[in-house]
CSV table of C-alpha atoms in Angstrom, one decimal:
chain,number,residue,atom,x,y,z
A,1,UNK,CA,11.9,-19.5,-9.5
A,2,UNK,CA,9.0,-17.6,-7.1
A,3,UNK,CA,7.9,-19.5,-4.9
A,4,UNK,CA,5.5,-18.9,-1.9
A,5,UNK,CA,4.8,-21.4,0.9
A,6,UNK,CA,1.4,-21.0,2.3
A,7,UNK,CA,1.3,-24.0,4.7
A,8,UNK,CA,-1.6,-25.1,3.9
A,9,UNK,CA,-1.3,-28.3,6.9
A,10,UNK,CA,-4.3,-31.7,6.1
A,11,UNK,CA,-4.8,-33.7,7.8
A,12,UNK,CA,-7.4,-37.0,6.8
A,13,UNK,CA,-10.9,-34.8,7.9
A,14,UNK,CA,-10.3,-32.3,9.3
A,15,UNK,CA,-7.8,-28.6,8.1
A,16,UNK,CA,-5.5,-28.5,11.6
A,17,UNK,CA,-3.8,-25.6,10.5
A,18,UNK,CA,-3.1,-22.2,8.7
A,19,UNK,CA,0.3,-20.6,8.8
A,20,UNK,CA,1.2,-18.5,6.7
A,21,UNK,CA,5.3,-17.4,5.9
A,22,UNK,CA,5.2,-13.6,4.7
A,23,UNK,CA,6.5,-13.4,1.4
A,24,UNK,CA,6.9,-9.3,0.2
A,25,UNK,CA,9.3,-7.9,-2.3
A,26,UNK,CA,12.4,-9.7,-1.9
A,27,UNK,CA,15.4,-7.7,-2.6
A,28,UNK,CA,19.4,-8.2,-2.3
A,29,UNK,CA,20.5,-4.8,-2.1
A,30,UNK,CA,24.6,-3.2,-2.1
A,31,UNK,CA,24.5,-0.2,-1.1
A,32,UNK,CA,27.2,2.5,-2.2
A,33,UNK,CA,28.7,5.4,-0.2
A,34,UNK,CA,30.3,7.4,-4.1
A,35,UNK,CA,31.3,10.4,-2.6
A,36,UNK,CA,32.2,12.0,1.3
A,37,UNK,CA,31.6,15.8,0.9
A,38,UNK,CA,34.2,17.5,2.6
A,39,UNK,CA,33.4,21.1,3.4
A,40,UNK,CA,36.5,22.8,3.5
A,41,UNK,CA,37.3,21.4,0.0
A,42,UNK,CA,36.1,23.0,-3.2
A,43,UNK,CA,33.7,20.5,-3.8
A,44,UNK,CA,30.7,21.5,-1.2
A,45,UNK,CA,29.0,20.1,1.9
A,46,UNK,CA,25.1,19.1,3.0
A,47,UNK,CA,23.6,17.6,0.1
A,48,UNK,CA,19.9,18.1,0.4
A,49,UNK,CA,18.8,17.4,-2.9
A,50,UNK,CA,18.0,14.9,-5.2
A,51,UNK,CA,19.7,14.5,-7.9
A,52,UNK,CA,19.3,14.2,-12.2
A,53,UNK,CA,21.1,11.2,-14.6
A,54,UNK,CA,22.3,11.7,-18.0
A,55,UNK,CA,24.0,9.3,-19.4
A,56,UNK,CA,26.9,7.1,-17.0
A,57,UNK,CA,26.8,11.1,-14.9
A,58,UNK,CA,24.7,12.3,-12.0
A,59,UNK,CA,24.3,15.9,-11.6
A,60,UNK,CA,23.5,17.9,-7.8
A,61,UNK,CA,24.1,20.7,-6.3
A,62,UNK,CA,25.4,20.7,-2.0
A,63,UNK,CA,23.8,24.0,0.0
A,64,UNK,CA,26.5,24.4,2.0
A,65,UNK,CA,30.7,24.3,0.9
A,66,UNK,CA,32.6,25.2,-2.4
A,67,UNK,CA,35.3,27.3,-2.9
A,68,UNK,CA,33.4,30.6,-1.4
A,69,UNK,CA,31.4,28.4,1.5
A,70,UNK,CA,27.9,29.2,-0.4
A,71,UNK,CA,27.3,25.6,-2.0
A,72,UNK,CA,28.1,24.2,-5.5
A,73,UNK,CA,26.3,22.2,-8.6
A,74,UNK,CA,28.2,19.2,-9.1
A,75,UNK,CA,28.9,16.2,-11.7
A,76,UNK,CA,30.1,12.7,-10.5
A,77,UNK,CA,29.9,9.0,-12.6
A,78,UNK,CA,27.5,6.6,-11.7
A,79,UNK,CA,30.9,4.6,-10.4
A,80,UNK,CA,31.9,7.3,-7.7
A,81,UNK,CA,35.0,8.8,-10.1
A,82,UNK,CA,35.0,11.9,-11.8
A,83,UNK,CA,33.7,14.2,-8.6
A,84,UNK,CA,33.6,18.0,-10.4
A,85,UNK,CA,32.9,20.6,-9.1
A,86,UNK,CA,30.7,23.0,-11.5
A,87,UNK,CA,30.4,26.3,-10.3
A,88,UNK,CA,30.7,27.1,-6.3
A,89,UNK,CA,28.7,30.0,-5.4
A,90,UNK,CA,29.9,33.5,-3.4
A,91,UNK,CA,26.4,34.4,-1.9
A,92,UNK,CA,26.7,37.5,-4.3
A,93,UNK,CA,24.5,38.5,-7.0
A,94,UNK,CA,24.9,34.5,-8.5
A,95,UNK,CA,22.8,33.4,-6.1
A,96,UNK,CA,23.5,31.6,-2.5
A,97,UNK,CA,22.3,27.9,-1.0
A,98,UNK,CA,21.3,25.7,-3.9
A,99,UNK,CA,18.5,23.3,-1.6
A,100,UNK,CA,17.4,22.2,-4.7
A,101,UNK,CA,17.9,19.8,-7.8
A,102,UNK,CA,18.5,20.4,-11.0
A,103,UNK,CA,16.8,20.1,-14.2
A,104,UNK,CA,18.9,19.5,-17.6
A,105,UNK,CA,18.0,20.8,-20.8
A,106,UNK,CA,20.6,20.1,-24.2
A,107,UNK,CA,24.1,20.3,-21.9
A,108,UNK,CA,22.6,23.2,-19.6
A,109,UNK,CA,21.9,22.8,-16.3
A,110,UNK,CA,18.8,24.8,-14.8
A,111,UNK,CA,18.4,25.1,-11.0
A,112,UNK,CA,17.3,27.7,-7.6
A,113,UNK,CA,19.3,29.5,-4.6
A,114,UNK,CA,16.7,30.2,-1.6
A,115,UNK,CA,19.4,33.1,-1.0
A,116,UNK,CA,21.6,35.9,-3.0
A,117,UNK,CA,21.1,37.4,-5.7
A,118,UNK,CA,20.2,41.9,-6.6
A,119,UNK,CA,17.8,41.3,-2.9
A,120,UNK,CA,19.7,38.0,-1.2
A,121,UNK,CA,16.0,36.3,-1.9
A,122,UNK,CA,17.5,33.2,-4.2
A,123,UNK,CA,17.7,33.4,-8.1
A,124,UNK,CA,16.9,30.7,-11.0
A,125,UNK,CA,20.0,30.0,-12.5
A,126,UNK,CA,21.9,28.5,-15.5
A,127,UNK,CA,24.8,26.4,-15.9
A,128,UNK,CA,26.9,24.4,-19.0
A,129,UNK,CA,27.4,20.9,-18.3
A,130,UNK,CA,31.0,21.1,-18.1
A,131,UNK,CA,30.7,24.0,-15.4
A,132,UNK,CA,31.0,27.3,-18.6
A,133,UNK,CA,28.4,29.9,-18.5
A,134,UNK,CA,26.9,30.7,-15.2
A,135,UNK,CA,23.9,32.9,-15.9
A,136,UNK,CA,21.6,34.7,-12.6
A,137,UNK,CA,18.4,34.8,-15.4
A,138,UNK,CA,16.3,35.5,-12.1
A,139,UNK,CA,16.8,37.6,-9.3
A,140,UNK,CA,13.7,37.7,-6.4
A,141,UNK,CA,12.8,40.4,-4.6
A,142,UNK,CA,10.8,39.2,-1.9
A,143,UNK,CA,7.5,41.3,-3.6
A,144,UNK,CA,4.9,40.2,-5.8
A,145,UNK,CA,6.9,37.8,-7.5
A,146,UNK,CA,8.5,35.9,-4.3
A,147,UNK,CA,11.1,35.2,-1.9
A,148,UNK,CA,12.8,32.1,-0.9
A,149,UNK,CA,12.6,29.2,-3.6
A,150,UNK,CA,13.8,26.2,-2.3
A,151,UNK,CA,12.1,24.2,-4.9
A,152,UNK,CA,13.5,23.3,-8.2
A,153,UNK,CA,11.7,23.2,-11.2
A,154,UNK,CA,9.9,21.4,-14.3
A,155,UNK,CA,10.8,22.9,-18.0
A,156,UNK,CA,8.2,23.2,-21.1
A,157,UNK,CA,9.2,24.9,-24.0
A,158,UNK,CA,10.9,27.7,-22.7
A,159,UNK,CA,9.6,28.5,-19.7
A,160,UNK,CA,10.7,27.0,-16.5
A,161,UNK,CA,8.1,26.6,-13.9
A,162,UNK,CA,8.8,26.8,-9.8
A,163,UNK,CA,7.9,27.6,-6.1
A,164,UNK,CA,8.7,30.3,-3.6
A,165,UNK,CA,8.6,29.4,-0.4
A,166,UNK,CA,8.0,33.5,1.0
A,167,UNK,CA,6.7,36.2,-0.8
A,168,UNK,CA,3.8,37.8,-2.3
A,169,UNK,CA,1.3,40.2,-0.9
A,170,UNK,CA,1.0,38.0,1.6
A,171,UNK,CA,4.4,36.4,2.5
A,172,UNK,CA,3.3,32.8,1.9
A,173,UNK,CA,4.3,32.4,-1.5
A,174,UNK,CA,4.1,32.3,-5.2
A,175,UNK,CA,3.9,29.5,-7.7
A,176,UNK,CA,5.7,31.4,-10.6
A,177,UNK,CA,6.7,31.2,-14.1
A,178,UNK,CA,9.8,32.4,-16.4
A,179,UNK,CA,12.0,31.7,-19.5
A,180,UNK,CA,14.6,30.1,-20.0
A,181,UNK,CA,16.6,33.2,-20.8
A,182,UNK,CA,15.3,34.9,-18.0
A,183,UNK,CA,12.8,36.5,-19.4
A,184,UNK,CA,8.5,37.0,-18.6
A,185,UNK,CA,8.5,36.3,-15.0
A,186,UNK,CA,4.9,35.8,-14.2
A,187,UNK,CA,2.9,35.6,-10.5
A,188,UNK,CA,0.9,32.3,-11.5
A,189,UNK,CA,-0.7,32.4,-7.7
A,190,UNK,CA,0.1,34.6,-4.7
A,191,UNK,CA,-1.1,31.9,-1.4
A,192,UNK,CA,-2.9,33.6,0.7
A,193,UNK,CA,-3.1,35.0,4.5
A,194,UNK,CA,-3.9,32.6,7.6
A,195,UNK,CA,-5.9,33.2,9.8
A,196,UNK,CA,-5.3,31.1,12.7
A,197,UNK,CA,-2.9,29.6,10.6
A,198,UNK,CA,-4.9,28.4,8.4
A,199,UNK,CA,-7.1,29.8,4.4
A,200,UNK,CA,-7.8,28.3,1.8
A,201,UNK,CA,-5.4,27.8,-0.3
A,202,UNK,CA,-2.6,26.9,1.6
A,203,UNK,CA,1.2,28.6,2.4
A,204,UNK,CA,4.6,28.0,2.2
A,205,UNK,CA,5.1,25.2,-1.0
A,206,UNK,CA,8.2,24.3,0.1
A,207,UNK,CA,8.1,21.7,-3.1
A,208,UNK,CA,8.9,21.3,-6.8
A,209,UNK,CA,5.7,21.1,-9.2
A,210,UNK,CA,4.4,18.9,-12.1
A,211,UNK,CA,3.2,19.9,-15.0
A,212,UNK,CA,0.6,17.2,-16.9
A,213,UNK,CA,-1.0,18.9,-20.2
A,214,UNK,CA,-2.3,22.7,-19.3
A,215,UNK,CA,-1.7,22.3,-15.6
A,216,UNK,CA,0.5,22.1,-12.7
A,217,UNK,CA,0.6,20.6,-9.5
A,218,UNK,CA,2.3,20.9,-6.0
A,219,UNK,CA,1.9,20.9,-2.3
A,220,UNK,CA,2.6,23.3,0.6
A,221,UNK,CA,3.7,23.3,4.1
A,222,UNK,CA,0.7,25.2,5.3
A,223,UNK,CA,-1.8,26.8,5.3
A,224,UNK,CA,-5.3,25.2,4.2
A,225,UNK,CA,-8.4,24.2,6.2
A,226,UNK,CA,-6.4,23.1,9.4
A,227,UNK,CA,-3.6,24.9,8.7
A,228,UNK,CA,-2.1,21.2,8.3
A,229,UNK,CA,-1.3,22.6,4.6
A,230,UNK,CA,-2.6,21.4,1.1
A,231,UNK,CA,-2.3,19.7,-2.2
A,232,UNK,CA,-3.6,21.9,-5.4
A,233,UNK,CA,-3.2,22.8,-8.6
A,234,UNK,CA,-3.5,25.4,-10.8
A,235,UNK,CA,-3.1,26.3,-15.2
A,236,UNK,CA,0.1,27.1,-16.8
A,237,UNK,CA,-2.1,31.0,-17.2
A,238,UNK,CA,-2.7,31.3,-13.4
A,239,UNK,CA,-5.8,30.4,-13.6
A,240,UNK,CA,-8.5,27.5,-12.6
A,241,UNK,CA,-6.8,27.0,-8.9
A,242,UNK,CA,-8.1,24.5,-6.8
A,243,UNK,CA,-6.8,22.9,-3.7
A,244,UNK,CA,-7.4,19.7,-3.7
A,245,UNK,CA,-6.9,18.5,-0.3
A,246,UNK,CA,-6.5,19.9,2.8
A,247,UNK,CA,-5.1,18.1,4.9
A,248,UNK,CA,-5.8,17.9,8.7
A,249,UNK,CA,-3.1,16.2,10.6
A,250,UNK,CA,-4.8,12.5,11.7
A,251,UNK,CA,-4.5,12.0,7.7
A,252,UNK,CA,-1.1,14.0,7.4
A,253,UNK,CA,0.6,17.3,7.6
A,254,UNK,CA,3.0,19.7,6.5
A,255,UNK,CA,4.3,18.2,2.8
A,256,UNK,CA,7.7,19.8,2.1
A,257,UNK,CA,7.9,17.1,-1.0
A,258,UNK,CA,6.3,17.4,-4.0
A,259,UNK,CA,3.4,15.1,-5.9
A,260,UNK,CA,4.3,12.4,-9.1
A,261,UNK,CA,1.1,11.2,-11.5
A,262,UNK,CA,0.8,8.1,-12.6
A,263,UNK,CA,-2.8,8.0,-14.4
A,264,UNK,CA,-5.3,10.2,-12.7
A,265,UNK,CA,-3.8,9.5,-9.3
A,266,UNK,CA,-1.3,12.0,-7.5
A,267,UNK,CA,0.8,10.5,-4.5
A,268,UNK,CA,3.1,12.4,-1.8
A,269,UNK,CA,4.4,12.2,1.2
A,270,UNK,CA,4.4,14.3,4.4
A,271,UNK,CA,6.8,15.2,7.1
A,272,UNK,CA,4.2,15.0,10.3
A,273,UNK,CA,1.0,13.9,11.1
A,274,UNK,CA,-0.6,10.2,10.6
A,275,UNK,CA,-1.8,7.8,12.8
A,276,UNK,CA,1.2,7.8,14.6
A,277,UNK,CA,2.6,11.6,13.8
A,278,UNK,CA,5.7,10.4,11.5
A,279,UNK,CA,4.1,11.7,8.4
A,280,UNK,CA,2.7,9.3,5.6
A,281,UNK,CA,2.5,7.8,2.6
A,282,UNK,CA,-0.4,9.4,0.5
A,283,UNK,CA,-3.1,9.1,-3.0
A,284,UNK,CA,-5.2,11.5,-4.4
A,285,UNK,CA,-6.2,11.8,-7.9
A,286,UNK,CA,-6.6,14.8,-9.9
A,287,UNK,CA,-9.7,16.2,-9.0
A,288,UNK,CA,-9.1,16.4,-4.9
A,289,UNK,CA,-11.5,12.5,-5.3
A,290,UNK,CA,-10.6,9.8,-3.5
A,291,UNK,CA,-7.9,10.5,-0.8
A,292,UNK,CA,-5.7,7.6,1.0
A,293,UNK,CA,-3.2,6.9,3.3
A,294,UNK,CA,-1.1,4.5,2.0
A,295,UNK,CA,1.5,3.8,5.2
A,296,UNK,CA,1.7,5.8,8.0
A,297,UNK,CA,5.4,5.9,10.1
A,298,UNK,CA,5.2,3.8,13.0
A,299,UNK,CA,6.2,6.1,15.9
A,300,UNK,CA,9.9,6.7,16.8
A,301,UNK,CA,11.3,5.6,20.5
A,302,UNK,CA,10.4,8.1,23.7
A,303,UNK,CA,14.7,8.4,23.8
A,304,UNK,CA,17.8,9.8,21.8
A,305,UNK,CA,18.1,8.0,18.5
A,306,UNK,CA,15.0,8.4,18.3
A,307,UNK,CA,14.7,4.9,16.3
A,308,UNK,CA,11.7,2.5,14.4
A,309,UNK,CA,11.8,0.1,12.1
A,310,UNK,CA,10.2,2.0,9.4
A,311,UNK,CA,11.9,5.4,8.9
A,312,UNK,CA,10.2,8.6,10.1
A,313,UNK,CA,9.5,12.2,8.5
A,314,UNK,CA,9.7,12.1,5.5
A,315,UNK,CA,10.4,15.1,4.0
A,316,UNK,CA,12.0,13.9,0.1
A,317,UNK,CA,8.9,12.7,-2.7
A,318,UNK,CA,8.8,9.1,-4.6
A,319,UNK,CA,10.0,7.8,-7.5
A,320,UNK,CA,7.5,5.3,-9.0
A,321,UNK,CA,8.9,1.8,-11.1
A,322,UNK,CA,5.6,-0.8,-11.8
A,323,UNK,CA,4.0,-0.7,-8.7
A,324,UNK,CA,6.2,-0.2,-6.7
A,325,UNK,CA,6.9,3.1,-4.4
A,326,UNK,CA,10.4,4.6,-3.5
A,327,UNK,CA,11.1,7.1,-1.4
A,328,UNK,CA,13.8,8.7,1.6
A,329,UNK,CA,12.7,9.2,5.3
A,330,UNK,CA,14.9,11.6,7.5
A,331,UNK,CA,14.4,9.6,10.8
A,332,UNK,CA,14.0,7.2,12.5
A,333,UNK,CA,15.2,3.7,10.7
A,334,UNK,CA,17.4,1.0,13.6
A,335,UNK,CA,19.8,3.8,14.1
A,336,UNK,CA,17.6,7.3,14.1
A,337,UNK,CA,19.1,8.6,11.2
A,338,UNK,CA,17.1,7.8,8.3
A,339,UNK,CA,15.3,5.0,5.6
A,340,UNK,CA,15.2,4.3,2.1
A,341,UNK,CA,12.1,2.4,1.5
A,342,UNK,CA,9.9,0.8,-0.4
A,343,UNK,CA,5.6,0.0,-0.2
A,344,UNK,CA,3.1,-0.6,-2.9
A,345,UNK,CA,1.1,1.6,-4.6
A,346,UNK,CA,-2.3,0.6,-2.8
A,347,UNK,CA,-0.1,0.3,0.5
A,348,UNK,CA,0.6,-3.1,0.9
A,349,UNK,CA,4.7,-4.3,1.3
A,350,UNK,CA,6.1,-2.0,2.8
A,351,UNK,CA,9.7,-2.1,2.4
A,352,UNK,CA,12.8,-0.5,5.0
A,353,UNK,CA,15.4,-1.1,2.3
A,354,UNK,CA,18.4,0.6,3.9
A,355,UNK,CA,18.9,2.1,7.1
A,356,UNK,CA,21.3,4.6,7.6
A,357,UNK,CA,24.1,3.4,10.4
A,358,UNK,CA,24.4,5.0,13.4
A,359,UNK,CA,27.0,8.1,13.2
A,360,UNK,CA,29.9,9.2,16.4
A,361,UNK,CA,32.2,11.1,17.0
A,362,UNK,CA,32.3,14.8,16.7
A,363,UNK,CA,31.6,14.9,13.5
A,364,UNK,CA,29.2,12.6,13.2
A,365,UNK,CA,30.8,10.6,10.7
A,366,UNK,CA,29.8,7.0,9.9
A,367,UNK,CA,30.3,5.0,6.5
A,368,UNK,CA,27.9,5.6,5.1
A,369,UNK,CA,25.6,9.1,5.3
A,370,UNK,CA,22.7,10.3,7.7
A,371,UNK,CA,19.0,11.9,7.7
A,372,UNK,CA,18.2,12.4,3.7
A,373,UNK,CA,16.1,14.9,1.9
A,374,UNK,CA,16.0,14.2,-1.2
A,375,UNK,CA,14.0,12.1,-3.3
A,376,UNK,CA,15.4,9.4,-5.2
A,377,UNK,CA,16.5,8.2,-9.0
A,378,UNK,CA,16.3,4.4,-10.4
A,379,UNK,CA,18.6,3.8,-13.6
A,380,UNK,CA,18.0,0.3,-14.5
A,381,UNK,CA,17.8,-1.9,-10.5
A,382,UNK,CA,20.0,0.9,-8.5
A,383,UNK,CA,18.9,3.8,-6.7
A,384,UNK,CA,20.5,6.8,-6.5
A,385,UNK,CA,19.9,9.0,-3.7
A,386,UNK,CA,22.3,11.9,-1.3
A,387,UNK,CA,22.2,12.4,2.1
A,388,UNK,CA,22.7,15.5,4.1
A,389,UNK,CA,24.9,14.4,6.8
A,390,UNK,CA,26.7,11.2,7.6
A,391,UNK,CA,29.5,9.4,5.9
A,392,UNK,CA,33.5,9.7,5.7
A,393,UNK,CA,36.8,12.0,4.0
A,394,UNK,CA,39.8,11.3,5.8
A,395,UNK,CA,41.5,13.0,3.6
A,396,UNK,CA,40.5,16.8,3.2
A,397,UNK,CA,41.3,20.2,3.3
A,398,UNK,CA,42.8,22.0,6.5
A,399,UNK,CA,43.4,19.1,8.1
A,400,UNK,CA,40.0,16.7,7.6
A,401,UNK,CA,36.8,16.9,7.5
A,402,UNK,CA,33.1,14.7,8.0
A,403,UNK,CA,29.6,14.1,8.1
A,404,UNK,CA,29.0,16.5,5.9
A,405,UNK,CA,27.0,14.0,3.2
A,406,UNK,CA,26.9,12.3,1.0
A,407,UNK,CA,25.6,10.6,-2.8
A,408,UNK,CA,24.8,6.9,-3.2
A,409,UNK,CA,23.6,4.2,-4.8
A,410,UNK,CA,21.7,0.8,-4.2
A,411,UNK,CA,21.6,-1.5,-6.1
A,412,UNK,CA,18.5,-3.9,-5.6
A,413,UNK,CA,19.2,-6.9,-7.5
A,414,UNK,CA,15.5,-9.1,-8.2
A,415,UNK,CA,13.0,-7.4,-6.5
A,416,UNK,CA,9.8,-9.6,-6.9
A,417,UNK,CA,6.0,-8.5,-6.0
A,418,UNK,CA,4.0,-9.7,-3.3
A,419,UNK,CA,2.6,-13.0,-2.8
A,420,UNK,CA,-1.1,-13.7,-4.1
A,421,UNK,CA,-3.1,-14.6,-1.3
A,422,UNK,CA,-4.0,-18.2,-1.2
A,423,UNK,CA,-7.0,-18.8,0.6
A,424,UNK,CA,-8.4,-22.2,2.0
A,425,UNK,CA,-12.0,-22.1,1.9
A,426,UNK,CA,-13.5,-26.3,3.5
A,427,UNK,CA,-16.7,-27.2,1.3
A,428,UNK,CA,-18.0,-30.4,2.4
A,429,UNK,CA,-15.8,-33.4,2.0
A,430,UNK,CA,-12.9,-30.9,-0.2
A,431,UNK,CA,-11.3,-28.4,0.2
A,432,UNK,CA,-11.5,-25.2,-2.1
A,433,UNK,CA,-7.8,-23.1,-2.8
A,434,UNK,CA,-8.5,-20.2,-4.6
A,435,UNK,CA,-6.3,-16.9,-5.8
A,436,UNK,CA,-6.7,-13.8,-7.6
A,437,UNK,CA,-6.5,-13.8,-11.4
A,438,UNK,CA,-3.9,-10.9,-11.7
A,439,UNK,CA,-1.7,-13.3,-10.3
A,440,UNK,CA,-1.0,-14.9,-13.2
A,441,UNK,CA,1.7,-17.3,-14.2
A,442,UNK,CA,1.2,-18.8,-10.3
A,443,UNK,CA,0.9,-22.8,-10.7
A,444,UNK,CA,-0.4,-24.5,-6.8
A,445,UNK,CA,2.3,-27.3,-5.7
A,446,UNK,CA,1.7,-29.3,-2.8
A,447,UNK,CA,3.8,-32.1,-1.0
A,448,UNK,CA,3.8,-34.2,2.3
A,449,UNK,CA,6.5,-32.7,4.2
A,450,UNK,CA,8.5,-30.1,4.5
A,451,UNK,CA,12.2,-31.9,5.8
A,452,UNK,CA,14.7,-31.3,2.9
A,453,UNK,CA,15.2,-32.6,0.8
A,454,UNK,CA,11.8,-31.1,0.2
A,455,UNK,CA,9.8,-32.2,-3.5
A,456,UNK,CA,7.3,-30.2,-4.5
A,457,UNK,CA,4.1,-31.8,-7.3
A,458,UNK,CA,2.1,-29.7,-9.6
A,459,UNK,CA,-1.3,-30.1,-8.3
A,460,UNK,CA,-4.1,-31.6,-11.1
A,461,UNK,CA,-6.3,-30.7,-12.0
A,462,UNK,CA,-4.6,-27.8,-13.0
A,463,UNK,CA,-6.8,-24.0,-11.5
A,464,UNK,CA,-10.3,-22.9,-13.2
A,465,UNK,CA,-11.8,-19.3,-12.8
A,466,UNK,CA,-14.6,-20.2,-10.5
A,467,UNK,CA,-16.0,-16.1,-9.1
A,468,UNK,CA,-12.5,-14.1,-10.7
A,469,UNK,CA,-10.0,-16.1,-8.7
A,470,UNK,CA,-9.0,-19.5,-9.6
A,471,UNK,CA,-10.1,-22.0,-7.8
A,472,UNK,CA,-8.5,-25.9,-7.2
A,473,UNK,CA,-10.4,-28.4,-5.4
A,474,UNK,CA,-8.4,-30.6,-3.7
A,475,UNK,CA,-10.4,-33.7,-1.2
A,476,UNK,CA,-9.9,-34.0,2.3
A,477,UNK,CA,-8.6,-37.2,3.1
A,478,UNK,CA,-5.1,-39.6,2.5
A,479,UNK,CA,-1.6,-37.9,4.1
A,480,UNK,CA,-0.9,-34.6,5.2
A,481,UNK,CA,0.1,-32.1,2.8
A,482,UNK,CA,1.3,-28.2,1.9
A,483,UNK,CA,0.6,-26.0,-0.4
A,484,UNK,CA,2.3,-23.0,-1.8
A,485,UNK,CA,2.5,-21.5,-5.0
A,486,UNK,CA,5.0,-21.4,-7.1
A,487,UNK,CA,6.0,-19.1,-9.9
């Protein structure tokens, strides 16, 4: 039973006081470090990207470590067993330093490396889920095709879509398409040159895209009318490029992460900006209207370790479950090492689900990881993600290694929605109690005291709908009472 006490204290003739106990998201989180990367081992180090899930297997990348120190593609079971390195990059023609996550089609994983390849400007690659069949599908040249693809890919039919941070005629990045067999590379959009840090379309896209019908949506870190980045859309044939929103710092700045789509609303994060400069969670409609800052991360403390209550500088995107957005912040929290957070799509109910713990020693180790850069995935009531630093591994090759990042899970347990608002209005000899009709299944209850054992009684007669609100009318007389909504 979900119970929300609104603590209405009624005297025989007047309302003496109203105390509210905040009743936001109720969670029972269990954090588990599934794996700490070793750097000197073959498993890799510094997992900057998020994960994908197939069955009970998580797939991801590390931007460093591995047999040749050029990063890895790995898999691990959701219970932390079965870690295997599927591929170690050599930083040669195969690529090096995969900063982005993977996508899966059948038994094939697709991804990007930010460096390496025939021109050392990054690659698009494919590898089977059993580690066989590695293929360099495309090597960026740094010319009109772009360079340094920090972001991952999306797949539609046999076409992969992505962004390159640099390159093109202006040097400020591209949106591209390439077939899954490596043919048909197409530059869909080249971002224009900057003048005093500003332009019309944005610059340096660092995040992947999302696709709805024939429209791709994404973000650019820089450029736009104020030089603080943009949210944009472009058709899959390269036509119809539209700058949906230019960030102005006060509403957010420098979006490093991509977008998610629900209905006609796009949701995302900015790394900086907002009212206190620590970044934001925002939404904007697919036609560019209705921009709303849902959450501005609070200021960090003035000295190291730069802490706050909610986190700061989110570099990762969001995921959506019901009306709840989940994400991670790279910095801040109780130890300054970042957080996992949740917030409702209307901006209410922000919750710090996990603050990464303090690191110690010259290798900056801890039990859970630190500084998450990537987004999360949700399976059932469990979130899975990566932290780019922290962790501890006691038996690594070559005498030990730690502080090189983790794969983690966060079991949310039972999650309840924020409490509906109970409004109390005096009306002559009565008091009228109302709450929203979209909070279905709630019953108004009362008690004469809060001393254990508390006995709550349903208020009779029950609620009726008046002016679009549930309403109950009670006389202001007799014994003092407390009221609550119970579900």
